[in-house]
Coordinates of N, CA and C and ligand atoms in Angstrom, one line a residue:
M206 N -68.7 -37.9 -130.3 CA -68.7 -37.8 -132.1 C -69.6 -36.1 -132.2
E207 N -69.4 -36.0 -133.4 CA -69.6 -35.1 -134.3 C -71.4 -35.6 -134.8
F208 N -71.9 -34.3 -134.8 CA -73.8 -34.5 -134.7 C -73.8 -35.8 -135.5
R209 N -73.7 -35.4 -136.5 CA -74.0 -36.6 -138.1 C -73.7 -37.3 -137.6
E210 N -72.0 -38.1 -137.1 CA -72.3 -39.5 -136.4 C -73.3 -39.7 -135.6
I211 N -73.6 -39.4 -134.5 CA -74.2 -39.6 -133.3 C -76.0 -40.8 -133.9
A212 N -76.0 -39.3 -134.9 CA -77.8 -39.4 -135.5 C -76.9 -40.3 -136.8
S213 N -76.6 -40.8 -137.7 CA -76.2 -41.9 -138.0 C -76.1 -43.0 -137.6
T214 N -75.4 -43.4 -136.6 CA -75.2 -44.5 -135.6 C -76.0 -45.2 -134.2
R215 N -76.2 -43.8 -133.7 CA -77.4 -44.9 -133.4 C -78.6 -45.6 -133.8
R216 N -78.7 -46.7 -132.7 CA -79.8 -47.5 -132.7 C -80.8 -48.2 -131.1
S217 N -81.5 -48.4 -131.5 CA -82.0 -48.4 -130.1 C -81.2 -50.2 -130.3
V218 N -81.3 -50.1 -128.4 CA -80.8 -51.3 -127.7 C -82.4 -51.7 -126.6
R219 N -82.2 -53.2 -126.6 CA -83.5 -53.5 -125.8 C -82.3 -54.4 -124.9
S220 N -80.9 -54.4 -125.1 CA -80.4 -55.3 -123.5 C -79.2 -54.8 -123.2
F221 N -79.3 -54.4 -121.8 CA -79.3 -53.6 -121.3 C -77.6 -54.3 -120.5
S222 N -76.6 -54.7 -119.6 CA -75.8 -54.3 -118.7 C -76.4 -54.1 -118.2
S223 N -74.9 -55.0 -116.3 CA -76.0 -54.3 -115.5 C -74.7 -53.3 -114.7
Q224 N -73.8 -52.3 -115.3 CA -72.8 -51.6 -115.4 C -73.8 -50.1 -115.3
P225 N -73.3 -50.0 -113.7 CA -73.9 -49.1 -113.5 C -74.1 -47.6 -115.3
V226 N -74.9 -46.3 -114.2 CA -74.1 -44.9 -115.4 C -73.6 -43.9 -114.7
E227 N -73.2 -43.0 -115.1 CA -72.1 -42.4 -113.4 C -72.6 -41.1 -114.1
E228 N -72.8 -41.2 -113.3 CA -73.8 -39.7 -112.7 C -73.5 -38.1 -112.9
E229 N -72.4 -38.2 -113.2 CA -71.2 -37.5 -114.1 C -72.0 -37.1 -116.0
K230 N -72.8 -39.1 -116.3 CA -73.0 -38.7 -117.7 C -74.2 -38.1 -117.8
L231 N -74.9 -39.1 -116.1 CA -75.9 -38.6 -116.7 C -76.8 -36.9 -115.9
S232 N -75.6 -36.4 -115.6 CA -75.5 -34.6 -115.3 C -75.7 -33.8 -116.8
R233 N -75.4 -34.7 -117.6 CA -75.0 -33.9 -118.7 C -76.0 -34.1 -120.1
I234 N -75.8 -35.2 -119.5 CA -76.7 -35.4 -120.3 C -79.0 -34.3 -120.5
L235 N -78.5 -34.6 -118.7 CA -79.9 -33.8 -118.6 C -80.3 -32.4 -118.9
A236 N -78.9 -31.9 -118.7 CA -77.9 -31.3 -118.9 C -78.9 -30.6 -120.8
V237 N -77.8 -30.7 -121.1 CA -78.5 -31.0 -123.1 C -80.1 -30.8 -123.3
M238 N -80.4 -31.8 -122.4 CA -82.0 -31.6 -122.5 C -82.6 -30.6 -122.0
N239 N -82.3 -30.3 -120.5 CA -82.6 -28.8 -121.2 C -82.4 -27.4 -121.0
S240 N -81.6 -28.0 -123.3 CA -81.1 -26.8 -123.6 C -81.9 -27.2 -125.0
A241 N -82.9 -27.7 -124.7 CA -82.7 -27.9 -126.4 C -84.9 -27.0 -126.6
P242 N -85.3 -26.8 -127.1 CA -86.2 -25.5 -127.4 C -87.3 -25.9 -126.9
S243 N -88.5 -24.5 -127.1 CA -90.0 -25.6 -126.2 C -90.8 -24.9 -126.9
A244 N -91.4 -24.1 -126.9 CA -93.0 -23.6 -127.0 C -93.1 -22.6 -125.9
G245 N -92.3 -20.9 -126.8 CA -92.4 -20.0 -125.6 C -91.4 -20.0 -124.3
N246 N -91.1 -20.6 -124.9 CA -89.4 -21.2 -123.9 C -90.4 -21.6 -122.0
L247 N -91.4 -22.0 -122.9 CA -92.1 -22.3 -120.8 C -92.0 -24.1 -121.4
Q248 N -91.5 -24.2 -121.8 CA -90.3 -25.9 -121.3 C -91.3 -27.1 -120.4
A249 N -92.5 -27.1 -120.8 CA -93.6 -27.2 -120.7 C -94.0 -29.2 -120.4
F250 N -92.5 -29.7 -119.9 CA -92.9 -30.3 -119.5 C -92.1 -30.9 -118.2
E251 N -91.7 -32.1 -117.6 CA -91.0 -32.4 -117.1 C -90.6 -34.2 -116.8
V252 N -89.3 -34.6 -116.7 CA -89.1 -35.7 -116.3 C -88.1 -36.7 -115.2
C253 N -88.7 -37.5 -115.1 CA -88.5 -38.2 -113.7 C -87.6 -39.4 -114.1
V254 N -86.0 -38.7 -113.7 CA -85.0 -39.5 -113.4 C -85.4 -41.9 -112.6
V255 N -85.8 -42.2 -113.1 CA -85.4 -43.1 -112.5 C -85.3 -45.1 -112.0
R256 N -84.1 -45.2 -110.4 CA -83.5 -45.5 -111.0 C -83.5 -46.7 -110.3
D257 N -84.5 -46.6 -109.0 CA -85.2 -47.3 -108.5 C -86.2 -49.1 -108.9
A258 N -84.9 -49.7 -107.8 CA -85.6 -50.7 -109.4 C -86.4 -51.9 -109.5
A259 N -87.8 -51.2 -108.0 CA -89.0 -51.3 -108.0 C -89.7 -51.1 -109.4
R260 N -89.1 -49.9 -109.1 CA -90.3 -49.1 -109.9 C -90.0 -49.3 -111.6
R261 N -88.6 -49.6 -112.3 CA -89.0 -49.6 -112.7 C -89.4 -51.4 -113.2
K262 N -88.8 -52.0 -112.0 CA -89.8 -53.4 -112.4 C -91.7 -52.5 -112.9
A263 N -91.8 -52.7 -111.9 CA -93.4 -51.7 -112.1 C -93.6 -50.8 -114.1
L264 N -92.2 -50.4 -114.3 CA -92.5 -49.3 -115.7 C -92.3 -50.2 -117.1
S265 N -91.8 -51.4 -116.5 CA -91.4 -52.2 -117.3 C -92.9 -53.2 -118.3
E266 N -93.1 -53.1 -117.0 CA -94.9 -54.0 -116.6 C -95.8 -52.9 -117.3
A267 N -95.9 -52.2 -116.8 CA -96.4 -50.8 -117.5 C -96.2 -51.2 -119.1
A268 N -95.2 -51.3 -120.2 CA -95.5 -50.6 -121.1 C -95.7 -53.0 -122.0
L269 N -96.3 -52.7 -121.6 CA -96.8 -53.7 -121.9 C -95.5 -55.5 -121.4
S270 N -95.1 -54.7 -120.4 CA -94.1 -56.0 -120.1 C -92.5 -55.7 -121.5
Q271 N -92.4 -55.0 -121.6 CA -90.9 -54.3 -122.0 C -90.2 -54.6 -121.4
G272 N -88.9 -56.0 -121.2 CA -88.0 -56.6 -120.3 C -87.1 -55.5 -119.8
F273 N -87.0 -54.7 -120.9 CA -85.1 -53.9 -120.9 C -85.5 -52.7 -120.7
L274 N -86.9 -52.5 -120.1 CA -87.0 -51.2 -118.9 C -86.5 -51.4 -117.2
A275 N -87.0 -52.8 -116.8 CA -86.0 -53.7 -116.0 C -84.6 -53.2 -115.9
A276 N -84.6 -53.9 -116.8 CA -82.3 -54.5 -117.3 C -81.9 -53.3 -117.4
A277 N -82.5 -51.4 -117.9 CA -81.8 -50.3 -117.9 C -81.1 -49.7 -116.7
P278 N -80.6 -50.1 -115.9 CA -79.8 -48.8 -114.4 C -80.7 -47.9 -114.5
V279 N -81.1 -46.8 -115.6 CA -81.9 -45.9 -115.5 C -83.3 -45.4 -116.5
V280 N -84.2 -45.3 -116.4 CA -84.9 -45.1 -116.9 C -86.1 -43.2 -117.0
L281 N -85.9 -42.4 -117.9 CA -85.9 -41.2 -118.1 C -87.5 -41.3 -118.2
V282 N -88.0 -40.0 -117.6 CA -89.6 -40.6 -117.4 C -90.9 -39.1 -118.2
F283 N -90.3 -39.3 -119.2 CA -91.2 -37.6 -120.0 C -92.0 -37.5 -119.7
C284 N -92.7 -36.3 -119.0 CA -94.3 -36.5 -119.2 C -94.6 -34.7 -119.5
A285 N -95.5 -34.7 -120.3 CA -95.9 -33.2 -121.2 C -97.4 -32.7 -120.0
N286 N -96.3 -31.7 -119.9 CA -97.6 -30.9 -118.4 C -98.4 -30.0 -119.4
K287 N -99.6 -29.9 -119.8 CA -99.9 -29.5 -119.9 C -101.3 -28.3 -119.6
I288 N -101.2 -28.0 -118.3 CA -101.4 -27.3 -117.7 C -100.3 -26.0 -117.7
R289 N -98.7 -26.7 -118.4 CA -97.8 -25.1 -117.4 C -98.4 -24.3 -119.4
S290 N -97.9 -25.3 -120.5 CA -98.5 -25.0 -121.3 C -100.4 -24.3 -122.1
A291 N -101.0 -24.8 -121.6 CA -102.2 -24.2 -121.8 C -102.4 -22.8 -121.3
T292 N -101.4 -22.3 -119.7 CA -102.2 -21.5 -119.7 C -100.6 -20.4 -120.8
R293 N -101.0 -20.9 -121.5 CA -100.3 -19.4 -122.3 C -101.0 -19.4 -123.7
Y294 N -101.1 -21.4 -124.0 CA -100.8 -21.1 -125.5 C -102.7 -22.1 -125.5
G295 N -103.5 -22.0 -124.1 CA -104.9 -22.8 -124.2 C -105.4 -23.7 -124.7
E296 N -105.8 -24.1 -125.6 CA -106.1 -25.7 -126.3 C -105.1 -26.1 -126.9
R297 N -105.2 -25.2 -128.1 CA -103.7 -26.0 -129.2 C -102.0 -26.1 -127.7
G298 N -101.8 -25.3 -126.9 CA -100.5 -25.9 -125.9 C -101.1 -27.1 -125.0
E299 N -102.5 -27.5 -124.8 CA -102.7 -28.8 -124.0 C -102.3 -29.9 -124.6
E300 N -102.9 -29.7 -126.7 CA -103.2 -31.0 -127.2 C -101.9 -31.0 -127.7
L301 N -101.7 -29.9 -128.5 CA -99.7 -30.1 -128.8 C -98.6 -29.4 -128.2
Y302 N -98.6 -27.9 -128.0 CA -97.4 -27.8 -127.6 C -96.5 -28.7 -126.7
A303 N -96.9 -28.5 -125.3 CA -97.0 -29.8 -124.6 C -96.0 -31.2 -124.5
C304 N -96.7 -30.9 -125.4 CA -96.3 -33.1 -126.5 C -94.9 -32.9 -126.7
Q305 N -95.4 -31.5 -127.8 CA -94.1 -31.6 -128.6 C -92.8 -30.7 -127.3
D306 N -93.0 -30.3 -126.7 CA -92.1 -30.4 -125.3 C -91.3 -31.0 -124.8
A307 N -92.2 -32.3 -124.8 CA -91.8 -33.6 -124.3 C -90.8 -34.5 -124.9
T308 N -91.6 -34.2 -126.4 CA -91.0 -35.1 -126.8 C -89.3 -35.1 -127.8
I309 N -89.3 -33.1 -127.9 CA -88.4 -33.1 -128.2 C -87.1 -33.7 -127.1
A310 N -87.8 -32.5 -125.8 CA -86.6 -32.7 -124.7 C -86.0 -34.4 -124.2
C311 N -87.1 -35.4 -125.5 CA -86.3 -36.5 -124.7 C -85.7 -36.8 -126.4
T312 N -85.3 -36.2 -127.1 CA -85.3 -37.0 -128.4 C -83.4 -36.0 -127.7
Y313 N -83.5 -34.5 -127.5 CA -82.4 -34.4 -126.9 C -81.6 -35.3 -126.0
A314 N -81.8 -35.5 -125.4 CA -81.4 -36.4 -124.7 C -81.2 -38.1 -124.6
M315 N -82.5 -38.0 -125.4 CA -81.5 -40.2 -126.4 C -79.7 -38.8 -127.8
L316 N -80.0 -37.9 -127.9 CA -78.9 -38.3 -128.5 C -77.7 -37.8 -127.6
A317 N -78.3 -36.9 -126.4 CA -76.6 -36.5 -125.4 C -76.4 -38.3 -125.4
A318 N -77.6 -38.8 -124.1 CA -76.8 -39.9 -124.3 C -75.6 -41.0 -125.2
A319 N -76.5 -41.1 -126.9 CA -75.2 -41.4 -127.3 C -74.2 -41.3 -127.5
D320 N -74.0 -39.7 -127.6 CA -72.9 -38.6 -127.5 C -71.6 -39.1 -126.3
E321 N -73.0 -39.8 -125.2 CA -72.1 -40.1 -124.3 C -71.3 -41.7 -124.0
G322 N -72.1 -42.9 -125.2 CA -71.6 -44.2 -125.0 C -72.1 -44.8 -124.8
L323 N -74.0 -43.8 -124.6 CA -74.7 -44.6 -124.1 C -76.2 -45.9 -124.2
A324 N -76.2 -46.6 -124.1 CA -78.0 -47.0 -125.3 C -78.7 -46.2 -124.7
T325 N -80.1 -46.1 -125.4 CA -81.3 -46.2 -125.3 C -82.7 -47.1 -126.2
T326 N -83.8 -46.8 -125.8 CA -84.6 -47.0 -126.3 C -85.4 -46.7 -126.3
W327 N -86.5 -45.3 -127.3 CA -87.5 -44.8 -127.0 C -88.0 -46.4 -126.9
V328 N -89.6 -45.2 -126.1 CA -90.4 -46.8 -125.2 C -91.4 -44.9 -125.2
G329 N -92.7 -45.7 -126.9 CA -94.3 -45.3 -126.5 C -95.6 -46.4 -126.0
A330 N -95.0 -47.3 -126.7 CA -96.0 -48.2 -126.0 C -96.0 -48.0 -124.3
F331 N -97.6 -48.0 -123.7 CA -97.3 -47.9 -121.9 C -98.7 -47.4 -121.8
D332 N -99.4 -48.5 -121.0 CA -100.9 -47.8 -120.3 C -100.5 -46.5 -119.9
D333 N -100.8 -45.6 -120.1 CA -100.5 -44.2 -119.5 C -101.1 -44.5 -117.5
D334 N -101.9 -44.9 -117.8 CA -102.6 -44.3 -115.8 C -101.5 -45.3 -115.1
A335 N -101.5 -46.3 -115.9 CA -100.0 -47.4 -114.8 C -99.1 -45.9 -114.5
V336 N -98.0 -45.5 -115.8 CA -97.6 -44.9 -115.5 C -97.3 -43.9 -114.3
Y337 N -98.6 -43.4 -114.7 CA -98.7 -42.8 -113.8 C -99.0 -42.7 -112.5
R338 N -99.0 -43.8 -112.0 CA -99.1 -44.7 -110.6 C -98.2 -44.5 -110.3
I339 N -96.9 -45.2 -110.7 CA -96.1 -45.6 -110.7 C -95.2 -44.1 -109.9
I340 N -95.1 -43.2 -111.9 CA -94.0 -41.8 -111.5 C -95.1 -41.8 -110.3
G341 N -95.9 -41.9 -109.6 CA -96.8 -40.5 -109.7 C -97.3 -39.6 -109.1
S342 N -97.1 -39.2 -110.4 CA -97.6 -37.9 -111.6 C -98.4 -36.9 -110.8
P343 N -98.3 -35.3 -110.3 CA -99.8 -34.5 -110.6 C -101.0 -35.0 -111.2
E344 N -101.5 -34.0 -111.1 CA -102.9 -34.1 -112.7 C -102.4 -32.5 -113.8
G345 N -102.5 -33.0 -114.7 CA -102.1 -32.7 -115.7 C -100.1 -32.5 -115.8
L346 N -99.5 -33.3 -115.3 CA -98.4 -34.3 -116.3 C -99.4 -35.5 -117.3
R347 N -99.3 -35.7 -118.0 CA -99.5 -37.2 -119.8 C -97.7 -37.4 -119.9
P348 N -97.6 -38.7 -119.0 CA -96.1 -39.0 -120.0 C -96.4 -39.8 -121.3
V349 N -95.3 -39.5 -121.5 CA -95.4 -38.8 -123.4 C -94.4 -40.5 -123.8
A350 N -93.0 -40.4 -122.7 CA -92.0 -41.6 -124.0 C -91.3 -41.8 -122.3
M351 N -91.1 -42.9 -122.4 CA -89.9 -43.1 -121.3 C -88.3 -44.0 -121.9
L352 N -87.6 -43.3 -121.9 CA -86.0 -43.1 -122.5 C -85.2 -44.0 -121.4
P353 N -85.4 -45.4 -121.8 CA -84.2 -46.9 -121.1 C -82.6 -45.9 -121.0
L354 N -82.2 -46.4 -120.3 CA -80.2 -45.6 -120.3 C -79.8 -46.5 -119.8
G355 N -78.5 -46.8 -120.2 CA -78.0 -47.5 -119.9 C -76.4 -48.3 -120.5
Y356 N -75.3 -49.3 -120.6 CA -74.8 -50.2 -121.8 C -75.6 -50.6 -122.1
A357 N -75.3 -51.1 -123.8 CA -76.3 -52.1 -124.3 C -75.4 -53.4 -124.5
A358 N -75.8 -54.4 -124.1 CA -76.0 -55.5 -124.1 C -75.6 -55.8 -125.2
E359 N -75.7 -55.8 -126.4 CA -76.1 -55.9 -127.9 C -75.8 -55.3 -128.5
N360 N -75.1 -55.6 -130.5 CA -75.6 -54.3 -131.0 C -76.3 -54.6 -132.2
P361 N -76.9 -54.0 -132.0 CA -78.6 -54.2 -133.3 C -77.5 -54.1 -134.7
G362 N -78.3 -54.1 -135.4 CA -77.9 -54.3 -136.7 C -78.5 -52.8 -137.8
V363 N -77.9 -52.3 -138.0 CA -78.7 -50.8 -138.9 C -80.4 -50.9 -139.6
T364 N -80.6 -50.5 -139.0 CA -81.9 -50.4 -139.2 C -82.7 -49.7 -140.5
S365 N -83.6 -49.9 -141.3 CA -84.0 -49.6 -142.8 C -84.8 -48.4 -142.6
R366 N -84.9 -47.5 -143.5 CA -85.4 -46.1 -143.7 C -85.8 -45.6 -145.1
R367 N -86.9 -45.0 -144.9 CA -87.7 -44.4 -146.1 C -87.1 -43.8 -146.5
R368 N -87.0 -43.9 -148.6 CA -86.4 -43.1 -149.4 C -86.5 -41.9 -148.8
L369 N -85.4 -40.3 -148.8 CA -86.1 -39.6 -148.7 C -87.1 -38.7 -149.5
L370 N -86.7 -39.4 -151.1 CA -87.9 -39.2 -151.8 C -89.3 -38.9 -151.7
E371 N -89.6 -40.7 -150.4 CA -91.3 -41.4 -150.9 C -91.1 -39.7 -149.1
L372 N -91.4 -39.0 -148.7 CA -91.0 -38.7 -148.0 C -91.3 -37.2 -147.6
V373 N -90.2 -36.8 -147.8 CA -90.1 -34.6 -148.1 C -90.6 -34.2 -150.0
R374 N -91.5 -33.7 -149.7 CA -91.8 -33.3 -150.9 C -91.5 -31.5 -150.7
F375 N -90.7 -31.3 -152.1 CA -90.6 -29.6 -152.4 C -91.2 -28.7 -153.1
L376 N -91.5 -28.0 -152.2 CA -93.1 -27.1 -153.0 C -92.1 -25.8 -153.5
Ligands
FMN656 C1 -93.1 -42.6 -130.5 C2 -91.6 -43.9 -130.7 C3 -92.1 -45.2 -130.2 C4 -91.7 -45.6 -129.8 N1 -91.8 -47.0 -128.3 C5 -91.7 -48.6 -129.0 C6 -91.1 -49.3 -127.7 O1 -92.8 -49.0 -127.1 N2 -90.8 -50.4 -127.7 C7 -89.8 -50.9 -128.3 O2 -89.1 -51.4 -128.5 N3 -88.7 -49.5 -129.6 C8 -89.8 -48.5 -129.8 N4 -89.7 -47.5 -130.3 C9 -88.1 -47.5 -130.8 C10 -88.4 -48.4 -132.5 O3 -88.4 -49.2 -133.0 C11 -86.8 -47.9 -133.6 O4 -86.7 -46.1 -132.8 C12 -87.3 -47.7 -135.1 O5 -87.3 -49.1 -135.1 C13 -86.3 -47.8 -135.5 O6 -84.7 -48.1 -134.7 P1 -83.2 -47.5 -134.2 O7 -84.0 -46.7 -133.5 O8 -82.6 -48.3 -134.0 O9 -83.1 -46.7 -135.7 C14 -90.5 -46.6 -130.7 C15 -90.0 -44.9 -131.4 C16 -90.9 -43.7 -130.8 C17 -89.8 -43.1 -131.8

């Protein structure tokens, strides 16, 4: 798909079919994710690919019982690697860049998934500590976003956006 079409037609999907995600598609999505820019090219993030059903269920409970996380065949958990960024950029790396690195990687993955005909929803509402325990993250990693991945079992309507003039200032 052309980029503009992906950007304008992608929608958050919160109902997934049980159809598995093909390994080749997942590999291509992860490869696109790995081309995302990052501060100092440090790529101060890590991603967990969660296929295990029990872990997906636990993640959905950690995400305020958002059940669609358990229904999606794959959940990607993006974590900021604060220590990696802090090593070069100190507090700004720890507080800002690591989080930005993880979220732009998630954005690339989300758009790549749409290009593969797969559905996602960016999930930011979760209990950090619970997610931390489920994925067994080492110290210094902070989960910042989860991305359930699968085939859509619904066709969500168009979502509205603020008018450009409300949010863009030309100076
Ligand atoms: C930072 C962030 C956090 C979000 N957290 C959640 C979430 O926890 N649960 C959910 O269902 N959707 C979540 N969303 C998805 C938004 O609700 C969705 O993108 C927005 O309503 C626009 O709809 P669209 O993606 O279909 O265009 C999140 C999106 C972002 C960017």
